[in-house]
CSV table of C-alpha atoms (C1' of nucleotides) in Angstrom, one decimal:
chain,number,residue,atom,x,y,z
R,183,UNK,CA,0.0,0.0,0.0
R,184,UNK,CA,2.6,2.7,0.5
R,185,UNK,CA,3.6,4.4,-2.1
R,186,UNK,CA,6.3,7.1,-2.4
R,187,UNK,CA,5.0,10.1,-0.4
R,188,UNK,CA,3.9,7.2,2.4
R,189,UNK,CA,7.9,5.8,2.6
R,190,UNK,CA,9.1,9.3,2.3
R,191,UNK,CA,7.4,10.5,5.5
R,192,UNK,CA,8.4,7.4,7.4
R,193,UNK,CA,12.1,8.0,6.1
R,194,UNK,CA,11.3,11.5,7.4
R,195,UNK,CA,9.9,10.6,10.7
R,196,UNK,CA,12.9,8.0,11.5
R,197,UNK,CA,16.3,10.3,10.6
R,198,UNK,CA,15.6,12.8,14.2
R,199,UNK,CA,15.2,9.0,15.8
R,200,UNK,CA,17.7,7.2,14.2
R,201,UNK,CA,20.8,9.0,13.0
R,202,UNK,CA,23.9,8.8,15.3
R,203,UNK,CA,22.0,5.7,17.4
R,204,UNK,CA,23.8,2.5,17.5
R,205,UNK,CA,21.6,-0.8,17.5
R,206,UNK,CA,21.5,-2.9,20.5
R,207,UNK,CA,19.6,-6.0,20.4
R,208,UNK,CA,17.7,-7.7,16.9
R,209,UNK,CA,14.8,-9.5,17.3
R,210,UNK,CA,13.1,-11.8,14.4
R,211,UNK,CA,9.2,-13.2,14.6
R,212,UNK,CA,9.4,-16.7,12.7
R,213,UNK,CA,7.3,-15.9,10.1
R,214,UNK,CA,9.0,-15.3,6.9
R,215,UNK,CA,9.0,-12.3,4.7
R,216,UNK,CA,9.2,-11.9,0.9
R,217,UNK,CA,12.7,-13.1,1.4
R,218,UNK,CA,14.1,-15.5,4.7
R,219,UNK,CA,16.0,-13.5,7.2
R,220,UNK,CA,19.3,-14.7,7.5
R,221,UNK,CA,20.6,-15.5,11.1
R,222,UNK,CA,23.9,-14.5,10.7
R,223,UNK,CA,22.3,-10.8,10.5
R,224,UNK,CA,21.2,-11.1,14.3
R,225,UNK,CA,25.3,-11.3,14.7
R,226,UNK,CA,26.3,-8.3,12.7
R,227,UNK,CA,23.5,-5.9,13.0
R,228,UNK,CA,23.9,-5.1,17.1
R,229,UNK,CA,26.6,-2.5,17.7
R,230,UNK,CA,26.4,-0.9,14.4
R,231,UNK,CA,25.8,2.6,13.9
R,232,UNK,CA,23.4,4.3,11.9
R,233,UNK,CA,24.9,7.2,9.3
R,234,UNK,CA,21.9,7.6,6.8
R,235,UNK,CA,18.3,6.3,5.8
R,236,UNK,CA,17.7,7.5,2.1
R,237,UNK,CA,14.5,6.5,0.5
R,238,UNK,CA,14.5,5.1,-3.5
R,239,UNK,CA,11.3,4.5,-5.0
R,240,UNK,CA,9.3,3.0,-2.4
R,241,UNK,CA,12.6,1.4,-1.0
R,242,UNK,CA,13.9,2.4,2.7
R,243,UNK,CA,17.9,2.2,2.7
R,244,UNK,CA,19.5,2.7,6.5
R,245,UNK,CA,23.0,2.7,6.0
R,246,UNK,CA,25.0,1.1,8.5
R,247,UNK,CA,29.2,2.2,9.6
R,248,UNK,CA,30.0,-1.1,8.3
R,249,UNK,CA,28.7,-0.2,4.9
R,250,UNK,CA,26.0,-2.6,4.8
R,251,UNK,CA,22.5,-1.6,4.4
R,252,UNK,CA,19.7,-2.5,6.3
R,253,UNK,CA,16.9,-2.5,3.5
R,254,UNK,CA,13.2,-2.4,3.7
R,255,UNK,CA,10.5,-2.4,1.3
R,256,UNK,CA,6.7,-2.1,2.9
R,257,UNK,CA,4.4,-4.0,0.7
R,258,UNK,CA,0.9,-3.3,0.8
R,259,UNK,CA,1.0,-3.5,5.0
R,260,UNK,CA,4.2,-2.3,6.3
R,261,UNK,CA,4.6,-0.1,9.2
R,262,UNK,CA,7.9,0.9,10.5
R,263,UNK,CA,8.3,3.1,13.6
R,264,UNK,CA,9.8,4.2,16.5
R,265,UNK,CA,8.3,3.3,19.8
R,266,UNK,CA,9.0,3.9,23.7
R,267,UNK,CA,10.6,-0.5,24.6
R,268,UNK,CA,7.5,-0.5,26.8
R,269,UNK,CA,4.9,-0.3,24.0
R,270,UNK,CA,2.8,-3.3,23.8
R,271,UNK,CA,3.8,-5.5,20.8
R,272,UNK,CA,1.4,-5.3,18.1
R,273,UNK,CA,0.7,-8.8,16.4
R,274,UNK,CA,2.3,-9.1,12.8
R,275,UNK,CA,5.3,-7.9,14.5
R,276,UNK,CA,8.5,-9.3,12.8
R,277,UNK,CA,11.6,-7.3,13.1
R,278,UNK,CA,12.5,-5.4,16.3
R,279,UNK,CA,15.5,-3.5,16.5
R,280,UNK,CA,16.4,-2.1,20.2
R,281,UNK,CA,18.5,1.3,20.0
R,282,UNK,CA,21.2,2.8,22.2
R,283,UNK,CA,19.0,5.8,23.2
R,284,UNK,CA,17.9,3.7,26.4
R,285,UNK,CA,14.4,3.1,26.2
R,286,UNK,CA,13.1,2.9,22.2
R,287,UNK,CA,13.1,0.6,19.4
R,288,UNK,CA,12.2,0.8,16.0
R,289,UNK,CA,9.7,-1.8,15.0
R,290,UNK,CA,8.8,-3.6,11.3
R,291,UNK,CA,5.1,-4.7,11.8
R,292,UNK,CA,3.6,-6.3,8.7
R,293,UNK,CA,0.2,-7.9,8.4
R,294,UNK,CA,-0.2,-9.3,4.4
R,295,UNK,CA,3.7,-10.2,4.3
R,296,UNK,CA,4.0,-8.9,1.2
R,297,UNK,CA,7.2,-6.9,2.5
R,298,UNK,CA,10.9,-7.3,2.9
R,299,UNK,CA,13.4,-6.8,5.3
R,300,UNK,CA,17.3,-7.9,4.5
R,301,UNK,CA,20.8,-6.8,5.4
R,302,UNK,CA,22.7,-5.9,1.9
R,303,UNK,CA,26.5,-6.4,2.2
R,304,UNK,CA,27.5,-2.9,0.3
R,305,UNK,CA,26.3,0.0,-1.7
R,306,UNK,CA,27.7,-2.5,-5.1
R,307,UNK,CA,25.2,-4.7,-3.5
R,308,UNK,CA,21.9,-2.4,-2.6
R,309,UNK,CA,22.9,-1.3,-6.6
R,310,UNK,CA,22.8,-4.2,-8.0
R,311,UNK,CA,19.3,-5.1,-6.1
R,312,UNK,CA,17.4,-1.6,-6.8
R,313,UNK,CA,19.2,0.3,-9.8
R,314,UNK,CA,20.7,-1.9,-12.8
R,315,UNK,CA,17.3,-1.9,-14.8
R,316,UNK,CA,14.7,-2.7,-11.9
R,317,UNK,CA,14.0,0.9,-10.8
R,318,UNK,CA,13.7,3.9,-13.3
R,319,UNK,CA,14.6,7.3,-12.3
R,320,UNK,CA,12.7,9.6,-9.1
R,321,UNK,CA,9.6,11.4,-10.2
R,322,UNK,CA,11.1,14.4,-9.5
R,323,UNK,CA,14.1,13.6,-11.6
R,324,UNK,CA,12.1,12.8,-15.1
R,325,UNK,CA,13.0,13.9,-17.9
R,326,UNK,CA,10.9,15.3,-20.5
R,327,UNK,CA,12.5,13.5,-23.1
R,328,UNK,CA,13.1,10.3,-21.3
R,329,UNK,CA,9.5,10.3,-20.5
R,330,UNK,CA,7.8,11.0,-23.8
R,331,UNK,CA,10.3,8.1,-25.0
R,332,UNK,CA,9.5,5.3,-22.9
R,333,UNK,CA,5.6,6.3,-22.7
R,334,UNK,CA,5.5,6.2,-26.4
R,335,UNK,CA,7.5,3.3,-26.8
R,336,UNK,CA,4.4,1.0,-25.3
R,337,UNK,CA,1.3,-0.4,-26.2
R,338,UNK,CA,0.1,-0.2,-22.6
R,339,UNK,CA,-2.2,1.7,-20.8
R,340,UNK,CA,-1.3,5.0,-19.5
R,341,UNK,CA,-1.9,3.1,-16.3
R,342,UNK,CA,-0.1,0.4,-16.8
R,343,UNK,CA,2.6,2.3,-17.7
R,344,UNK,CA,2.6,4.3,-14.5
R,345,UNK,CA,2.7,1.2,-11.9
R,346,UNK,CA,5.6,-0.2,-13.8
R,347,UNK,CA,8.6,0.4,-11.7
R,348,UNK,CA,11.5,0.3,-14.1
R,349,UNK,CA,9.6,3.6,-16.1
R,350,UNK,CA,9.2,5.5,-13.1
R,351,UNK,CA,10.5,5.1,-9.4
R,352,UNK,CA,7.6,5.2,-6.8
R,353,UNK,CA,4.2,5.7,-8.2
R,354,UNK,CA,1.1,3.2,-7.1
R,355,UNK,CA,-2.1,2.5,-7.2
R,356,UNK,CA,-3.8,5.9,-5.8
R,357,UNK,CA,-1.2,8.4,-7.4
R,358,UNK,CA,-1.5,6.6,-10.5
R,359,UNK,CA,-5.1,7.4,-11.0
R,360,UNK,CA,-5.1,10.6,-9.0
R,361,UNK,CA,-1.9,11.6,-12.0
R,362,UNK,CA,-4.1,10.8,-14.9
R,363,UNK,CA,-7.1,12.5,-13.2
R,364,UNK,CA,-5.1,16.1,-12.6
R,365,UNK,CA,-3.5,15.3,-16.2
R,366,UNK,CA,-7.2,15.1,-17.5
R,367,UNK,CA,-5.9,12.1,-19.0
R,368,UNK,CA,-7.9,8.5,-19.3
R,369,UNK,CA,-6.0,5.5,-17.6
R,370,UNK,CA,-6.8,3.1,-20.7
R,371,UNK,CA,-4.9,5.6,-23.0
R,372,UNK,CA,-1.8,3.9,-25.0
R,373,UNK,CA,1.3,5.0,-24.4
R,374,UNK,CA,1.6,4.9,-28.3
R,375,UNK,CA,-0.6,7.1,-28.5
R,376,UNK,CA,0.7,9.9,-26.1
R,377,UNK,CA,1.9,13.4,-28.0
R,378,UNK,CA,4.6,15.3,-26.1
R,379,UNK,CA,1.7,17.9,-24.7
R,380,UNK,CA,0.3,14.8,-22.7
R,381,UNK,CA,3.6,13.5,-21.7
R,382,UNK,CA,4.5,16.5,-20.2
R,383,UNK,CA,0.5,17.5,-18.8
R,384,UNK,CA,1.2,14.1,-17.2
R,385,UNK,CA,5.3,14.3,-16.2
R,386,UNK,CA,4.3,17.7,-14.2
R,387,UNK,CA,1.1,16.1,-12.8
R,388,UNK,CA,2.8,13.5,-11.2
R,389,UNK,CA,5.2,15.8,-9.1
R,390,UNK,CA,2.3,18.0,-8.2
R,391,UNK,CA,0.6,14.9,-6.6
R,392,UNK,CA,3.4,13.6,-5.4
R,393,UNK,CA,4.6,17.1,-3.2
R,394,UNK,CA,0.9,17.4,-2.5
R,395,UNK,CA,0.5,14.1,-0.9
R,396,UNK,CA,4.2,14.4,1.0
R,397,UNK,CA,3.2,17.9,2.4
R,398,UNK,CA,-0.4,15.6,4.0
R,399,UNK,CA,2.2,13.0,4.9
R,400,UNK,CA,0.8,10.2,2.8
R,401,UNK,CA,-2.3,8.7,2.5
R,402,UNK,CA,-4.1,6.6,5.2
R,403,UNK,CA,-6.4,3.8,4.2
R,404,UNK,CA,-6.1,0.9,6.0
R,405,UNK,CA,-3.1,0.3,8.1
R,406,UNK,CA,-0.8,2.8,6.7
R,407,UNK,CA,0.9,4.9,9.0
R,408,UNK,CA,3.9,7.2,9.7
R,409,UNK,CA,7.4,6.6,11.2
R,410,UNK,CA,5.5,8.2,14.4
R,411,UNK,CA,2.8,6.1,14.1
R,412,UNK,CA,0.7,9.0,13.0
R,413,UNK,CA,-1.8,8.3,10.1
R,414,UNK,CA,-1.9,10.3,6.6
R,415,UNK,CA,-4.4,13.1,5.6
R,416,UNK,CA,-3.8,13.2,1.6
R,417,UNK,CA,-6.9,10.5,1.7
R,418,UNK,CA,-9.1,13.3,2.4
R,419,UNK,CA,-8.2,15.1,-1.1
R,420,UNK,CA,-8.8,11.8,-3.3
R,421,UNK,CA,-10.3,13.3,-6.9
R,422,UNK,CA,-10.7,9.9,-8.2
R,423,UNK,CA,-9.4,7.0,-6.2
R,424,UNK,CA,-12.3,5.5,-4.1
R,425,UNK,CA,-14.5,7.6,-5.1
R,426,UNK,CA,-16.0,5.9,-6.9
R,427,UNK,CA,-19.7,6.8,-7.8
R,428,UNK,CA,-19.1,10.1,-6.2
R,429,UNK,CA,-19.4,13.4,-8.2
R,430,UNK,CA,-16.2,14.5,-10.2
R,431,UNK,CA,-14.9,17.7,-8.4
R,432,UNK,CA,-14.2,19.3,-11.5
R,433,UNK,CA,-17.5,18.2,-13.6
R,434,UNK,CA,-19.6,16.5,-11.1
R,435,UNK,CA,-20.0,13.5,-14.0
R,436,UNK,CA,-19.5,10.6,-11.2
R,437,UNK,CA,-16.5,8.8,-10.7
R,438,UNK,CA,-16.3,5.5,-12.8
R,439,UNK,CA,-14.1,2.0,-11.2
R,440,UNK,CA,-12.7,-0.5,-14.1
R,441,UNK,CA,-9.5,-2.9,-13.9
R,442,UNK,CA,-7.1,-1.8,-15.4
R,443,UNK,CA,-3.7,-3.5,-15.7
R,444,UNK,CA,-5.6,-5.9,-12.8
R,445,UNK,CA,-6.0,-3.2,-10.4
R,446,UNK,CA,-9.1,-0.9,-9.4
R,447,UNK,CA,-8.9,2.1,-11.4
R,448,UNK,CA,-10.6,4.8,-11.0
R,449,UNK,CA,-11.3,7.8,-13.3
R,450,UNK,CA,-14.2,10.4,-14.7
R,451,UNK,CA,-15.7,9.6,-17.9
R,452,UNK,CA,-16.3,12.9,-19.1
R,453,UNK,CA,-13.2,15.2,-18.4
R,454,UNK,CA,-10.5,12.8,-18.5
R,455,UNK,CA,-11.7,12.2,-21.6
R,456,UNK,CA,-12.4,9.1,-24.1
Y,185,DA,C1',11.0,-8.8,-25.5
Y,186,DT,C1',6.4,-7.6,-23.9
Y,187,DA,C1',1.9,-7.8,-21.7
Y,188,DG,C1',-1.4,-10.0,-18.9
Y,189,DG,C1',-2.7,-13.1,-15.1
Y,190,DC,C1',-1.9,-15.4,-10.8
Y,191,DG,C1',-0.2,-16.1,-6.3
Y,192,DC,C1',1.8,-14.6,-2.1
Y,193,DC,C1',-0.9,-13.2,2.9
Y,194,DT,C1',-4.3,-11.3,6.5
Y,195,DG,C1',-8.3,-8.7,7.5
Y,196,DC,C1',-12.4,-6.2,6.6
Y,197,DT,C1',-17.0,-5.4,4.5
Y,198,DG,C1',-21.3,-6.4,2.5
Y,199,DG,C1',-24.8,-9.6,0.9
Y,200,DC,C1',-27.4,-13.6,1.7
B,224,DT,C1',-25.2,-14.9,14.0
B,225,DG,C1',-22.4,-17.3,10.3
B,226,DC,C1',-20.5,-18.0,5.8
B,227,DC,C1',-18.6,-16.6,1.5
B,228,DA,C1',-17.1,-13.6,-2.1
B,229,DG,C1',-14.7,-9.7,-3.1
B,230,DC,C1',-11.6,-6.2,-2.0
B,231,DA,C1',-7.1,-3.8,-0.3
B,232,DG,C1',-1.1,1.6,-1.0
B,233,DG,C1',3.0,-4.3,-4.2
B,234,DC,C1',5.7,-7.2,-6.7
B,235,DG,C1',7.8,-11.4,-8.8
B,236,DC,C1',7.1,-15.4,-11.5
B,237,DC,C1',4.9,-17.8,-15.2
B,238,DT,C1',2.8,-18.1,-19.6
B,239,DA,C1',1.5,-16.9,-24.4
DNA sequence: ATAGGCGCCTGCTGGC
DNA sequence: TGCCAGCAGGCGCCTA
């Protein structure tokens, strides 16, 4: 469920917490992950520093002063946050990291499992796992050119286009269809068929939604929460996600649902056009 | 190579 | 009240 402006404001909320604190103590639930977590980590992890947490795509990267990285990706049911040692565990619980600070630790709860926590060995390593292909460039990094390229160069859907990872870093389910709607776009539009006016109505769109969203800390639905355990408020300015139904803002044509690259997607009829 | 479908999990909601 | 289907911020693997 997170998306970028979700893992953005956890990365956010965790630096004040975590930055200069060395890890004490690891503890692992026994369910598994998307990937196993390896024992040997329990041996290297305590007593290591933390210089960084950088967020790529919807990736969290906490870099260690041993170089490694401890990596975390949220699924659709992370949480990660820091809480007073004395806070009741929650269940789903499955990584718990005591801290140095003398009294907190920062917790990975995740209910669907669908997420991932792993130590990487080096920055060759976290490269090799995220850039090399997988993961395209930041939103906030596109280029016009780039863009236009790579949307044309498909016979996908718009929205299709969108959720795939390798063309853009970051973007999901709701800011894929809440991009199209401020682009006045429609989500079952070709790529093919986009001229460099869309491209870039859409490129700007994106970041606009994006910031937006950030500045409401991320959008809560379900479980979603902050690095502070503090839910979202951008779910309150949904234009077409979920709302389905529900009078366009701009129009007041309702709000239709189809699936679309086999996820809900939600758009207006009328001013998102065709 | 590219695009679509399914499975991985748990929990919640709505209809009967 | 119970049961079952359908749904949910993601992604990787399989197939045509």
């Amino acid at each position: 469920m997170p998306e970028l402006p979700e893992v953005e404001t956890v990365v956010r909320d965790l630096r004040p917490h975590l930055i200069g604190r060395r890890i004490a103590s690891v503890k692992v639930s026994r369910h598994h992950l998307r990937q196993r977590w390896q024992p040997a980590w329990n041996q290297l992890l305590p007593g290591r520093q933390v210089l960084e947490i950088r967020r790529r795509g919807k990736w969290i990267c906490t870099l260690l002063d041993d170089a490694r990285f401890l990596v975390i990706h949220l699924g659709m049911s992370g949480q990660l946050t820091v809480v007073p040692n004395a806070a009741p565990i929650q269940k789903h619980t499955h990584v718990i990291v005591g801290l140095d600070d003398g009294g907190r630790q920062l917790r990975f709860r995740d209910i669907r499992r669908f997420g991932l926590a792993v130590l990487v060995e080096s920055a060759a390593a976290l490269e090799v796992m995220l850039d090399s292909g997988k993961l395209g460039p930041e939103p906030f990094d596109l280029k016009p050119a780039y863009w236009r390229k790579r949307l044309t160069a498909t016979q996908r859907s718009l929205k299709a286009a969108l959720l795939d990872q390798r063309l853009v870093a970051g973007v999901g389910n709701i800011y894929a269809d809440e991009s199209l709607f401020e682009a006045r776009l429609p989500p079952t539009q070709r790529g093919s068929q986009t001229s460099a006016a869309d491209a870039d109505r859409l490129r700007r769109s994106i970041v606009r939604v994006l910031n937006r969203a950030i500045e409401r800390r991320g959008s809560s639905i379900q479980n979603y929460v902050g690095g502070e355990g503090l839910q979202g408020e951008y779910q309150n300015e949904f234009r077409a996600y979920g709302r389905t139904g529900e009078p366009c803002p701009r129009c007041e044509t309702p709000i239709e649902r189809i699936r679309l690259a086999g996820r809900s997607t939600h758009y207006c009829p009328r001013c998102q056009g065709q």
